[in-house]
Coordinates of C-alpha atoms and ligand atoms in Angstrom, one line a residue:
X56 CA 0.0 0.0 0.0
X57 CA 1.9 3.2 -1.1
X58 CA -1.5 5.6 -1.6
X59 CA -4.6 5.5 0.4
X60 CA -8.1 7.2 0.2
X61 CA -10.6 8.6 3.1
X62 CA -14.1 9.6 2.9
X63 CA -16.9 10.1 4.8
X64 CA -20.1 8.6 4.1
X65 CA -23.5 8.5 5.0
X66 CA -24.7 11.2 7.8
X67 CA -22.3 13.6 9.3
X68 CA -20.8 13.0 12.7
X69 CA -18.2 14.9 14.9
X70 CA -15.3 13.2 15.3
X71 CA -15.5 12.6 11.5
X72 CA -12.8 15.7 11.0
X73 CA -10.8 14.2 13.9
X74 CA -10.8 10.8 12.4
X75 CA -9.7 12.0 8.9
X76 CA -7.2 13.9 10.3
X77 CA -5.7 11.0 12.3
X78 CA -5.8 8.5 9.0
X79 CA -3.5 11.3 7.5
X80 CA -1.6 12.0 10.0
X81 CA -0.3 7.9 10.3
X82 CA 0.1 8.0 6.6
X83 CA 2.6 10.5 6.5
X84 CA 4.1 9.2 9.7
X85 CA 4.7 5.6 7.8
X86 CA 5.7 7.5 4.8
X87 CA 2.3 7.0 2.3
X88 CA 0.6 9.3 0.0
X89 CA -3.1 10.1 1.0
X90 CA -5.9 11.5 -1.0
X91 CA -9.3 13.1 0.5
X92 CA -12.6 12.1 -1.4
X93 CA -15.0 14.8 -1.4
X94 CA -18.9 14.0 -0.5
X95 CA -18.1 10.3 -0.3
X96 CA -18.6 7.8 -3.0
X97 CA -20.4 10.1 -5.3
X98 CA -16.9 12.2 -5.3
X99 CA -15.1 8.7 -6.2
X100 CA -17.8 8.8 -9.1
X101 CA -17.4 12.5 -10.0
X102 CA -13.6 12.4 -9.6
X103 CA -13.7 15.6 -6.8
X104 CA -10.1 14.0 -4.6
X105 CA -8.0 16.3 -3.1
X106 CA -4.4 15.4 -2.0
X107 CA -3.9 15.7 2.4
X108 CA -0.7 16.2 4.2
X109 CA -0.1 17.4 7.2
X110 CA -0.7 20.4 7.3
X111 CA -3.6 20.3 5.3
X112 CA -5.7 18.8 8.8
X113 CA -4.6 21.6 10.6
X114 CA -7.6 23.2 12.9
X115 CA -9.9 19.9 12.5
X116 CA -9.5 18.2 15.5
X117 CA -12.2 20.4 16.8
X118 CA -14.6 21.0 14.2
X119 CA -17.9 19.5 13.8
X120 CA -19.3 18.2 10.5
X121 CA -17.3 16.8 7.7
X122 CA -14.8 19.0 6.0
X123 CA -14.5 16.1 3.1
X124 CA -18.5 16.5 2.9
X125 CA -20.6 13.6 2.5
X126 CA -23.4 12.5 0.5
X127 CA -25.9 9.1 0.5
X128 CA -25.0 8.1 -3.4
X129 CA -27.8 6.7 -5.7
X130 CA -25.2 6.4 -8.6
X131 CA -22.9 4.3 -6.5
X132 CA -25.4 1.5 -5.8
X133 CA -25.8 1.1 -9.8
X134 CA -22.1 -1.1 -11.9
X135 CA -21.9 1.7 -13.9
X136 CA -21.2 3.9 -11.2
X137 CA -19.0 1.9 -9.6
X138 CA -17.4 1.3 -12.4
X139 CA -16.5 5.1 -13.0
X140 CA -15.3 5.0 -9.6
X141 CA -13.1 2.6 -9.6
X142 CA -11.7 4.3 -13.0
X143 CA -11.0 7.2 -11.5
X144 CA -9.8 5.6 -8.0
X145 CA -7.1 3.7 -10.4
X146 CA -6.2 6.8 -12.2
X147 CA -5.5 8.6 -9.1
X148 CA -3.0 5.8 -8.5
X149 CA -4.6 4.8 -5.2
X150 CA -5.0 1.0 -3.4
X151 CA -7.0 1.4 -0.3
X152 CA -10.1 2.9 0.8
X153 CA -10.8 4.3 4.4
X154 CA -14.7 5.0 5.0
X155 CA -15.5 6.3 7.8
X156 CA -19.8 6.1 8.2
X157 CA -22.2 3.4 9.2
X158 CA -23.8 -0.1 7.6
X159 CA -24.7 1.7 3.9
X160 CA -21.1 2.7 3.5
X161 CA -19.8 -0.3 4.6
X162 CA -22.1 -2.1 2.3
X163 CA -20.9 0.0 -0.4
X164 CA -17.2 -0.7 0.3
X165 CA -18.1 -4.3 0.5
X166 CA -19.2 -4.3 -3.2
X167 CA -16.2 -2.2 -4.1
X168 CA -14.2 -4.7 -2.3
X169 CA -15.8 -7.9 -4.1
X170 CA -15.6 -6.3 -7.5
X171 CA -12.5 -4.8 -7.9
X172 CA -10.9 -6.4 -5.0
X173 CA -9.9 -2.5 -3.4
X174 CA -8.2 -3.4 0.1
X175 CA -11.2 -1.3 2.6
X176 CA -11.0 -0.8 5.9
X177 CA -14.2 0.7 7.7
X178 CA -14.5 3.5 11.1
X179 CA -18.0 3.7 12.1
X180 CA -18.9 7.0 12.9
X181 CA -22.7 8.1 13.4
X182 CA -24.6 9.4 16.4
X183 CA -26.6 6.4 16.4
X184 CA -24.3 4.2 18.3
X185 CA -26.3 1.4 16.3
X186 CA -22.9 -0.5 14.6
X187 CA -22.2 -4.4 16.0
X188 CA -18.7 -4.2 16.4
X189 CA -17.7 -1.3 18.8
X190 CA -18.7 -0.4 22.0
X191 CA -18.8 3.2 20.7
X192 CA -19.3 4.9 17.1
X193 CA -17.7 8.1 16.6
X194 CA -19.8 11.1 17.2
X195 CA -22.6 9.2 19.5
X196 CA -20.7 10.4 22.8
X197 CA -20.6 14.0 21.7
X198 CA -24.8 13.7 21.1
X199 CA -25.3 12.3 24.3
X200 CA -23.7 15.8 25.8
X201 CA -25.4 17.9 24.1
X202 CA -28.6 16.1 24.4
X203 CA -28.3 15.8 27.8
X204 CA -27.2 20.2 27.6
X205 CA -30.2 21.1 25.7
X206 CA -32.5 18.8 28.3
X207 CA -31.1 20.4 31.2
X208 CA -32.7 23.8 29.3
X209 CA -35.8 22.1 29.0
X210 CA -36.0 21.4 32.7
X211 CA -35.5 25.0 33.8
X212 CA -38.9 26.2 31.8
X213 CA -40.1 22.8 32.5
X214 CA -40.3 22.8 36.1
X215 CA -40.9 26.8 36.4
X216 CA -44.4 26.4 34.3
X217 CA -45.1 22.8 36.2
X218 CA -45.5 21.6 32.5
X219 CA -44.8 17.8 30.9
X220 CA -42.4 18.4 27.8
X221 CA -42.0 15.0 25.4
X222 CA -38.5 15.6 23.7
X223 CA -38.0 13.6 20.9
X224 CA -34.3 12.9 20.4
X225 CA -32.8 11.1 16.8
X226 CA -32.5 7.3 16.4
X227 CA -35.2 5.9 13.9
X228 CA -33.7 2.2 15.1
X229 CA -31.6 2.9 18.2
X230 CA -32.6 3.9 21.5
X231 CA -29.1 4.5 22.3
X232 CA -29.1 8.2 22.3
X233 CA -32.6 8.5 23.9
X234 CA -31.6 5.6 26.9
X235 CA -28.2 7.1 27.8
X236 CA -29.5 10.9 27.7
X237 CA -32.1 10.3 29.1
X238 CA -31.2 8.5 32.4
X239 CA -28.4 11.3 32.4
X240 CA -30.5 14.3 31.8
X241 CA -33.1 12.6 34.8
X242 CA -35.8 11.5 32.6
X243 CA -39.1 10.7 33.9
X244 CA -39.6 8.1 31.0
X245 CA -38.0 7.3 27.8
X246 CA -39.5 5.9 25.0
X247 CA -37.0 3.4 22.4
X248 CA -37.2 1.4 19.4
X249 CA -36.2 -1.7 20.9
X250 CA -39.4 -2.1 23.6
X251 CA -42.6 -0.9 23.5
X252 CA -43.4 -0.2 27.0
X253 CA -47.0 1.0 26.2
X254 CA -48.7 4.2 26.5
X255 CA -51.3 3.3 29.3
X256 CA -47.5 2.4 31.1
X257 CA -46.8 5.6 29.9
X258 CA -49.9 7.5 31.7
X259 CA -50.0 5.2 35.0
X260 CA -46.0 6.3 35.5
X261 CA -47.1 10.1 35.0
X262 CA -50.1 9.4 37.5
X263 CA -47.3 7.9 39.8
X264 CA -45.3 10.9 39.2
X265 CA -47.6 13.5 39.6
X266 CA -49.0 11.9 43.2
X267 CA -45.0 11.4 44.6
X268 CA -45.3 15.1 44.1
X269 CA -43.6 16.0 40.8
X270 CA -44.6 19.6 39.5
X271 CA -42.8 18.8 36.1
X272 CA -42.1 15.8 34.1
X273 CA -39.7 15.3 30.7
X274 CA -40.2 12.3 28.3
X275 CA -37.2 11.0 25.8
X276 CA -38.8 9.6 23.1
X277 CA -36.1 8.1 20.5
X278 CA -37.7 9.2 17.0
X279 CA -38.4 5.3 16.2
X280 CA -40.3 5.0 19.8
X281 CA -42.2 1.7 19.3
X282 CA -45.4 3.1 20.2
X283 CA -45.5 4.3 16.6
X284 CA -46.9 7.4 17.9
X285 CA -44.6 10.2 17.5
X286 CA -44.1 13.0 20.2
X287 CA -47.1 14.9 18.6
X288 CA -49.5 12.7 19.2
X289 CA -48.3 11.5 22.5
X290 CA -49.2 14.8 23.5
X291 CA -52.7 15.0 22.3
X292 CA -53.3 11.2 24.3
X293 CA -51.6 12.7 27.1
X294 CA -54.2 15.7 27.0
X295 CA -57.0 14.1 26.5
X296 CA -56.6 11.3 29.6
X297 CA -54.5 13.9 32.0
X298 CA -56.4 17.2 31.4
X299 CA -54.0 18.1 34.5
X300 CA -51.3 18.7 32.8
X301 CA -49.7 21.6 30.5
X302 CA -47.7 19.6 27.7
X303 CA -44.8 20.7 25.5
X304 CA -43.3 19.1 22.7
X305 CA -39.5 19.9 22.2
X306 CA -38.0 18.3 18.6
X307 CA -34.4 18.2 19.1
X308 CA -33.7 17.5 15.4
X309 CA -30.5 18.3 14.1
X310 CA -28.5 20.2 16.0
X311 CA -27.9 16.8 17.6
X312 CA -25.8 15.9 14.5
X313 CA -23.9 18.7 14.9
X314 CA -21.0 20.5 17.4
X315 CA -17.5 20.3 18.6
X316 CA -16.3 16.6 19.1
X317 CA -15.9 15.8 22.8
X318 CA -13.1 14.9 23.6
X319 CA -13.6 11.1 24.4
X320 CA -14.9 11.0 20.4
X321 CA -11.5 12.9 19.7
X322 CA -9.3 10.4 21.1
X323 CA -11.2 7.6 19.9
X324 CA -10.9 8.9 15.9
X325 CA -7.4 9.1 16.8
X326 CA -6.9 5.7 17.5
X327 CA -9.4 4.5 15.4
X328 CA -7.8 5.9 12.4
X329 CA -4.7 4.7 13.3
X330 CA -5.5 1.4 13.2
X331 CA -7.2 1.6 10.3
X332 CA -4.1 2.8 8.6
X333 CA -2.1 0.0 10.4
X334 CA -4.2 -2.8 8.8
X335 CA -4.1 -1.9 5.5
X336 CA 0.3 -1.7 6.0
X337 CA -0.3 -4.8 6.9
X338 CA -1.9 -6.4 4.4
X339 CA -5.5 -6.8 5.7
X340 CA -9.0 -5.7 4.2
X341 CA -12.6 -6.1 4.9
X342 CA -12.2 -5.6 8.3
X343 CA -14.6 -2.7 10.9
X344 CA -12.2 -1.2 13.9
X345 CA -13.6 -0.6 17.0
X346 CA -13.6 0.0 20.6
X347 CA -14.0 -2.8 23.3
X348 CA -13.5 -2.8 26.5
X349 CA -10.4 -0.1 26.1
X350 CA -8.9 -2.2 23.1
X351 CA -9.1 -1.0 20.0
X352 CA -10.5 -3.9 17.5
X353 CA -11.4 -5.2 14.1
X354 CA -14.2 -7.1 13.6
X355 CA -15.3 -8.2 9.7
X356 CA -16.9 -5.5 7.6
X357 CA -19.9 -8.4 6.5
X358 CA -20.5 -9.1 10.8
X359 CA -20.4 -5.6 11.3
X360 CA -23.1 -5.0 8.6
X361 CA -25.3 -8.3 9.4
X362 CA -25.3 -8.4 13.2
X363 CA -27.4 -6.4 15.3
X364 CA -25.6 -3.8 18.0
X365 CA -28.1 -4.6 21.1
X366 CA -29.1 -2.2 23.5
X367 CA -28.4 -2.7 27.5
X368 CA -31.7 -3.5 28.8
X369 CA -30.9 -3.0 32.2
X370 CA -30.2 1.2 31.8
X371 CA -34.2 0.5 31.7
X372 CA -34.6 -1.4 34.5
X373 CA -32.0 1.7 36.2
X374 CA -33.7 4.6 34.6
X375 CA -37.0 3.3 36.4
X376 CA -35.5 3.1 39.3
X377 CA -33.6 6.4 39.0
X378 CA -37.3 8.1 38.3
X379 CA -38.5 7.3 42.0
Ligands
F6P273 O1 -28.1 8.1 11.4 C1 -28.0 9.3 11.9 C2 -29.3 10.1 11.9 O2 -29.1 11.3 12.5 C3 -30.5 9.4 12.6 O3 -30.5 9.5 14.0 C4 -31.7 10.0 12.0 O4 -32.8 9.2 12.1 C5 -31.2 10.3 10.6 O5 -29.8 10.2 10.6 C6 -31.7 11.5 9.9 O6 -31.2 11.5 8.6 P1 -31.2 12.8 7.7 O7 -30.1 13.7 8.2 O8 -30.9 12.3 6.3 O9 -32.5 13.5 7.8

């Protein structure tokens, strides 16, 4: 390997910067070219690369967003795209690929692996947290701070009108984000993909609530909830059956995506980029590095694609206990 590519793929994360600027960085340390794509795959496609050194990272480490870009590519799904990709990926005289993004960019390197057998090594990043593989995607830590910051805000009107806010928070499949803020911004309930705990649960625990003398109440509701209901319409049951209470819908949306990388996230894209570049010196491919127990780790692209991340069900058990 004498010339490597990085993108970023899929939605935006921070870390992502700090993570590109680490796979750089341990090129020119081991004494390798590397070239940035721009807006992920579709730039492969469109031919938009721009050589990195150095000095070309500088200031990253604490910016948010991606400053490669990213895109979600409809081209690159179709052989002909790929085709033009790999044209231009040979004619840039490159031999690896570095994505850093979730399961459809890891899909995508996948196929560009299996057809034109382009060594790829993958760095999850997304806020999601929803990637089998690593205790931790890039970015997701950063979320849960400033999910928890802007519920703490919530709180202070919250509990000065004596209202009920339902704050939806992002994860159409994950309750990772909406479990974890949630028990640390001292949720009264939170709402996830992964368990439907029912809305009559929902109204008897606000009941409970109210008579242990609460004046305010805030409920997490991951964007997937399995209720199915949505935060909007949780509101109008809520109105409806508990005429008592003065109810406040709060959309996070996504701001969540977006900020300065904590730094647990930035230490973690530096050693996950790291390794990335390590692998691919070392002949490997096809291979997901991640976090585990304090070790960093590589786990096959295809597991980290096929298996399912699963969620602690005891935080829920421990947030119900924490909401006394
Ligand atoms: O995967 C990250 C994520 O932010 C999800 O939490 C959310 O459901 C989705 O992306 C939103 O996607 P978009 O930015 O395309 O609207």
């Amino acid at each position: 390997v004498t010339k490597i590519a990085v993108m970023t793929s899929g939605g935006d994360a921070p870390g992502m910067n700090a993570a590109v600027r680490a796979v750089v960085r341990a090129c020119v340390f081991n004494n390798i070219e590397c070239m940035g794509v721009l807006r992920g795959y579709q730039g492969l496609i469109d031919n938009e690369l721009i050589p990195l050194d150095s000095r070309s990272v500088r200031n990253t480490i604490s910016r948010g967003g991606t400053f490669l870009q990213t895109a979600r590519s409809a081209a690159f799904r179709t052989p002909e795209g790929r085709e033009q990709a790999y044209k231009n990926f040979k004619a840039n005289g490159l031999d690896a690929l570095i994505v850093i993004g979730g399961d459809g960019s890891f899909t995508g390197g996948m196929i560009f692996n299996k057809e034109f057998k382009v060594p790829v090594i993958g760095i999850p990043g997304t806020i999601d947290n929803d990637i089998y593989g690593t205790q931790f995607t890039l970015g997701y830590d950063t979320a849960l701070n400033t999910v928890v910051e802007a519920i703490d805000k919530i709180r202070d009107t919250a509990s000065s009108h004596n209202r009920l806010f339902f704050v939806e928070v992002m994860g159409r499949d994950a309750g990772f984000i909406a479990l974890n803020a949630g028990i640390g911004a001292g949720a009264e309930e939170i709402l996830i993909p992964e368990e439907n705990l029912g809305i009559e649960r929902l109204v008897e625990s606000l009941e409970n609530s109210k008579k242990s003398g609460k004046t305010s109440s805030i409920v997490v509701v991951a964007e997937g909830d399995k209720t199915g209901k949505g935060v909007f319409e949780l509101k109008d049951y809520v109105e409806k059956n508990m005429p008592e209470y003065d109810v406040r819908v709060s959309v996070l949306g996504h701001m969540q995506r977006g900020g300065s990388p904590s730094c647990f996230d930035r230490v973690l894209a530096g050693r996950l980029g790291v390794k990335a570049v390590d692998l691919l010196l070392g002949g490997q491919s096809n291979l997901m590095v991640g976090i585990n127990n304090n070790e960093i780790t590589a786990i096959n692209l295809e597991k980290a694609v096929k298996l399912h991340h699963d969620i602690n069900m005891d935080l829920l058990r421990v947030a119900d206990i924490l909401s006394i």
